[in-house]
Short mmCIF file of C-alpha atoms in Angstrom, two decimals:
data_model
loop_
_atom_site.label_atom_id
_atom_site.label_comp_id
_atom_site.label_asym_id
_atom_site.label_seq_id
_atom_site.Cartn_x
_atom_site.Cartn_y
_atom_site.Cartn_z
CA ARG A 1 -71.36 18.98 -12.04
CA GLY A 2 -74.35 17.61 -13.16
CA CYS A 3 -77.83 19.16 -13.13
CA ASP A 4 -80.63 17.66 -11.89
CA PRO A 5 -83.53 19.90 -11.03
CA SER A 6 -85.00 17.38 -8.29
CA SER A 7 -81.49 18.63 -6.02
CA SER A 8 -81.30 21.43 -4.18
CA ALA A 9 -77.41 21.39 -4.67
CA SER A 10 -77.73 20.95 -8.23
CA PRO A 11 -76.12 23.86 -10.45
CA CYS A 12 -79.25 24.73 -12.72
CA ILE A 13 -81.01 27.51 -12.76
CA ILE A 14 -84.41 26.43 -13.55
CA TYR A 15 -86.67 28.63 -15.47
CA GLY A 16 -90.47 27.46 -15.04
CA MET A 17 -93.59 27.74 -16.50
CA VAL A 18 -97.41 26.30 -15.11
CA SER A 19 -99.51 27.10 -17.92
CA ARG A 20 -102.16 25.23 -20.81
CA LEU A 21 -100.27 24.78 -23.75
CA SER A 22 -102.56 27.03 -25.86
CA PRO A 23 -101.57 30.12 -28.14
CA GLU A 24 -102.40 33.17 -25.28
CA LYS A 25 -99.71 32.25 -23.24
CA SER A 26 -97.15 32.66 -25.86
CA LEU A 27 -95.27 29.51 -24.84
CA GLY A 28 -92.90 29.63 -28.50
CA VAL A 29 -91.39 33.18 -26.99
CA ALA A 30 -90.50 31.48 -23.69
CA ILE A 31 -88.72 28.65 -25.49
CA GLU A 32 -87.41 31.08 -28.00
CA SER A 33 -85.81 32.91 -25.69
CA PHE A 34 -84.41 29.79 -23.44
CA ALA A 35 -82.63 28.91 -27.02
CA GLN A 36 -81.22 32.04 -27.40
CA LEU A 37 -79.38 32.14 -23.90
CA VAL A 38 -78.49 28.35 -24.26
CA HIS A 39 -76.24 29.32 -27.16
CA SER A 40 -74.92 32.41 -25.65
CA GLN A 41 -73.44 30.50 -22.75
CA HIS A 42 -69.66 29.33 -22.75
CA PRO A 43 -68.99 25.53 -22.28
CA GLN A 44 -66.75 26.10 -19.34
CA ASP A 45 -70.00 28.22 -17.56
CA ASP A 46 -71.24 26.22 -14.09
CA GLN A 47 -74.31 27.05 -13.93
CA GLN A 48 -77.10 25.41 -16.54
CA PRO A 49 -80.14 26.89 -17.70
CA ILE A 50 -83.00 24.09 -17.82
CA LEU A 51 -86.91 24.99 -18.66
CA ILE A 52 -89.33 23.30 -17.62
CA ILE A 53 -93.16 23.62 -18.70
CA ALA A 54 -95.89 22.13 -16.49
CA GLY A 55 -99.42 22.16 -18.46
CA SER A 56 -101.15 19.99 -20.82
CA GLY A 57 -103.01 21.23 -24.52
CA HIS A 58 -103.15 21.24 -28.15
CA LEU A 59 -99.96 22.56 -28.65
CA LEU A 60 -97.67 19.97 -27.11
CA GLN A 61 -96.15 18.63 -30.35
CA PRO A 62 -95.54 22.21 -31.97
CA LEU A 63 -93.65 23.33 -28.88
CA GLN A 64 -91.35 19.87 -28.69
CA SER A 65 -90.92 20.13 -32.41
CA LEU A 66 -89.56 23.66 -31.57
CA ALA A 67 -87.57 22.56 -28.55
CA SER A 68 -86.01 20.56 -30.99
CA ALA A 69 -85.76 22.52 -34.38
CA LEU A 70 -83.83 25.68 -31.53
CA SER A 71 -81.63 22.53 -30.28
CA VAL A 72 -82.66 22.80 -26.94
CA SER A 73 -84.82 19.42 -26.65
CA SER A 74 -82.30 18.21 -23.77
CA ARG A 75 -83.07 21.34 -21.80
CA VAL A 76 -86.67 21.72 -21.93
CA ILE A 77 -89.51 19.52 -19.56
CA PHE A 78 -92.17 18.87 -20.33
CA THR A 79 -93.91 17.33 -17.66
CA SER A 80 -97.80 17.58 -18.25
CA HIS A 81 -100.23 18.48 -16.27
CA ILE A 82 -99.66 18.58 -12.40
CA PRO A 83 -102.44 18.38 -9.60
CA HIS A 84 -102.46 21.08 -7.71
CA SER A 85 -101.48 19.22 -4.37
CA ALA A 86 -97.97 18.83 -6.74
CA LEU A 87 -97.54 22.52 -7.03
CA PRO A 88 -95.81 23.59 -4.33
CA HIS A 89 -92.83 21.17 -4.79
CA LEU A 90 -92.56 21.36 -8.46
CA LEU A 91 -92.54 25.27 -7.96
CA ASN A 92 -89.84 24.87 -4.80
CA LEU A 93 -87.84 23.37 -7.93
CA PHE A 94 -87.77 26.92 -10.28
CA THR A 95 -85.38 29.60 -9.57
CA VAL A 96 -87.30 31.89 -11.86
CA PHE A 97 -91.01 32.23 -13.33
CA LEU A 98 -91.87 33.02 -16.61
CA ALA A 99 -94.63 34.49 -17.58
CA PRO A 100 -94.59 35.52 -21.46
CA SER A 101 -98.13 36.48 -22.44
CA LEU A 102 -98.25 38.54 -25.16
CA LEU A 103 -102.32 38.58 -25.95
CA PRO A 104 -104.60 41.34 -24.61
CA THR A 105 -106.78 38.30 -23.27
CA GLU A 106 -104.74 36.92 -20.73
CA THR A 107 -106.50 36.47 -17.32
CA PHE A 108 -105.45 37.55 -13.63
CA CYS A 109 -103.61 34.30 -14.47
CA ILE A 110 -103.28 32.76 -10.50
CA ALA A 111 -100.33 30.33 -11.27
CA ASN A 112 -98.24 34.01 -11.22
CA ILE A 113 -99.56 34.61 -7.80
CA GLU A 114 -98.53 30.87 -7.04
CA ALA A 115 -95.29 32.11 -7.85
CA MET A 116 -94.95 34.84 -6.13
CA SER A 117 -96.32 32.73 -3.14
CA ALA A 118 -92.94 30.36 -3.22
CA SER A 119 -90.79 33.65 -3.51
CA LEU A 120 -89.81 33.82 -7.02
CA PRO A 121 -89.28 36.42 -9.11
CA LEU A 122 -91.06 36.83 -12.71
CA ILE A 123 -90.29 37.70 -16.15
CA GLY A 124 -93.55 39.11 -18.40
CA TRP A 125 -94.70 41.89 -19.90
CA GLY A 126 -97.72 42.35 -17.73
CA ILE A 127 -100.13 42.57 -20.19
CA ALA A 128 -104.20 42.49 -19.17
CA GLY A 129 -104.70 40.45 -15.99
CA PRO A 130 -101.28 40.10 -14.98
CA ASN A 131 -100.39 44.43 -15.09
CA ASP A 132 -102.46 44.90 -12.20
CA TYR A 133 -98.84 42.59 -10.18
CA MET A 134 -96.21 42.57 -12.70
CA ILE A 135 -94.18 45.69 -11.26
CA ASP A 136 -90.99 46.30 -13.15
CA GLY A 137 -87.53 45.83 -10.75
CA TYR A 138 -89.88 45.25 -7.34
CA ASN A 139 -91.33 41.43 -8.05
CA ALA A 140 -90.62 41.31 -11.84
CA LEU A 141 -88.80 41.87 -14.99
CA VAL A 142 -91.03 43.37 -17.69
CA PRO A 143 -88.89 43.91 -20.74
CA ASP A 144 -89.27 46.73 -22.15
CA LYS A 145 -90.13 45.32 -25.87
CA LEU A 146 -92.78 42.72 -27.04
CA ASN A 147 -90.04 40.33 -28.57
CA VAL A 148 -87.63 37.36 -28.27
CA GLU A 149 -84.21 39.52 -27.57
CA SER A 150 -86.21 41.36 -24.89
CA PHE A 151 -87.42 38.51 -23.45
CA THR A 152 -84.13 36.53 -23.27
CA GLU A 153 -82.11 40.17 -22.27
CA ALA A 154 -84.31 39.76 -18.86
CA MET A 155 -83.91 35.76 -18.47
CA LEU A 156 -79.89 36.65 -19.33
CA ALA A 157 -80.77 39.27 -16.75
CA LEU A 158 -81.83 36.97 -14.03
CA PHE A 159 -79.42 34.30 -15.22
CA ASN A 160 -76.43 36.23 -13.76
CA ASP A 161 -77.29 37.93 -10.68
CA ALA A 162 -78.82 36.09 -7.85
CA GLU A 163 -78.89 38.87 -5.33
CA MET A 164 -81.59 40.23 -7.67
CA ARG A 165 -83.42 36.60 -7.98
CA THR A 166 -83.97 36.63 -4.08
CA ARG A 167 -84.90 40.52 -3.94
CA LEU A 168 -87.68 40.17 -6.72
CA GLY A 169 -88.88 36.92 -5.47
CA SER A 170 -88.58 38.36 -1.50
CA MET A 171 -91.16 40.92 -2.67
CA GLY A 172 -93.31 39.46 -4.62
CA ARG A 173 -93.97 37.28 -1.46
CA GLU A 174 -93.98 40.57 0.81
CA LEU A 175 -97.08 41.35 -2.53
CA VAL A 176 -98.57 38.07 -1.74
CA GLU A 177 -98.96 38.75 1.62
CA LEU A 178 -100.50 42.21 1.86
CA ALA A 179 -102.99 41.68 -1.18
CA TYR A 180 -103.16 38.52 -2.34
CA THR A 181 -104.23 35.95 0.43
CA SER A 182 -107.25 33.98 0.39
CA GLU A 183 -108.72 36.03 3.34
CA ARG A 184 -107.90 39.56 1.63
CA VAL A 185 -109.52 38.52 -1.84
CA VAL A 186 -112.45 37.51 0.38
CA ASP A 187 -112.77 40.25 2.39
CA ASP A 188 -112.13 42.51 -1.09
CA PHE A 189 -115.06 41.00 -2.63
CA GLU A 190 -117.23 41.70 0.88
CA ALA A 191 -116.43 44.66 0.08
CA LEU A 192 -117.68 45.23 -3.82
CA PHE A 193 -121.00 42.95 -3.04
CA LEU A 194 -121.84 45.51 -0.10
CA THR A 195 -121.06 48.24 -2.54
CA TYR A 196 -123.27 46.74 -5.41
CA ILE A 197 -126.56 46.65 -2.97
CA GLU A 198 -125.94 50.19 -1.62
CA LEU A 199 -125.64 51.17 -5.52
CA ASN A 200 -128.87 49.18 -5.97
CA LYS A 201 -130.91 50.56 -3.12
CA ASN A 202 -130.03 53.90 -4.01
CA LYS A 203 -130.95 53.32 -7.72
CA ASN A 204 -134.69 52.00 -6.37
CA LYS A 205 -134.56 54.94 -3.87
CA ASN A 206 -134.06 57.54 -7.04
CA LYS A 207 -136.89 55.57 -8.93
CA ASN A 208 -139.40 56.35 -6.27
CA ARG A 209 -139.52 59.43 -6.24
CA GLU A 210 -139.58 59.77 -9.23
CA LYS A 211 -142.36 58.06 -9.94
CA LYS A 212 -143.93 60.31 -7.05
CA ASN A 213 -143.03 63.17 -8.70
#
């Protein structure tokens, strides 16, 4: 059977990323791990892995060259920038969402939250911002070592275990509904703002007492 990423009946296992093509995202790690996964397959395997990288940036050509050098360019799809309105459709194509950033400068990464909202399991190290919500064995697989081999092992684990993919994806969506809806975020910011105002009030009161003394 052929692998058509746009078909729900396709035997593809689609690893996906939505990211700027910039160094802090460690996209090369994802491509190298994906290549290891592809080359570990047997020709008769029914399921076929595909990697989709949605985003734009100055690393496009080097990443394309890396995929070619690792002999997986026919299985790696670069889509360039995706408008936010098209993101739900794209996420619905994915089977697993990759977040391989290794740098401590990584931000909160809203794309990961949107992937969780689409019931996608995550694979990533949860460094910096994503550490707040990437929970190994709950909504994500967090490789135990910071290298390509460990990331590949996590990709293989989800490739071979549909039940785990479903369970992690379901728990990720539940976490988003519990903690990361727009209403919850607004409430948290409001609480933070009110706390800040109260702290300033107390600070001003203390200053006034000091002046009187």
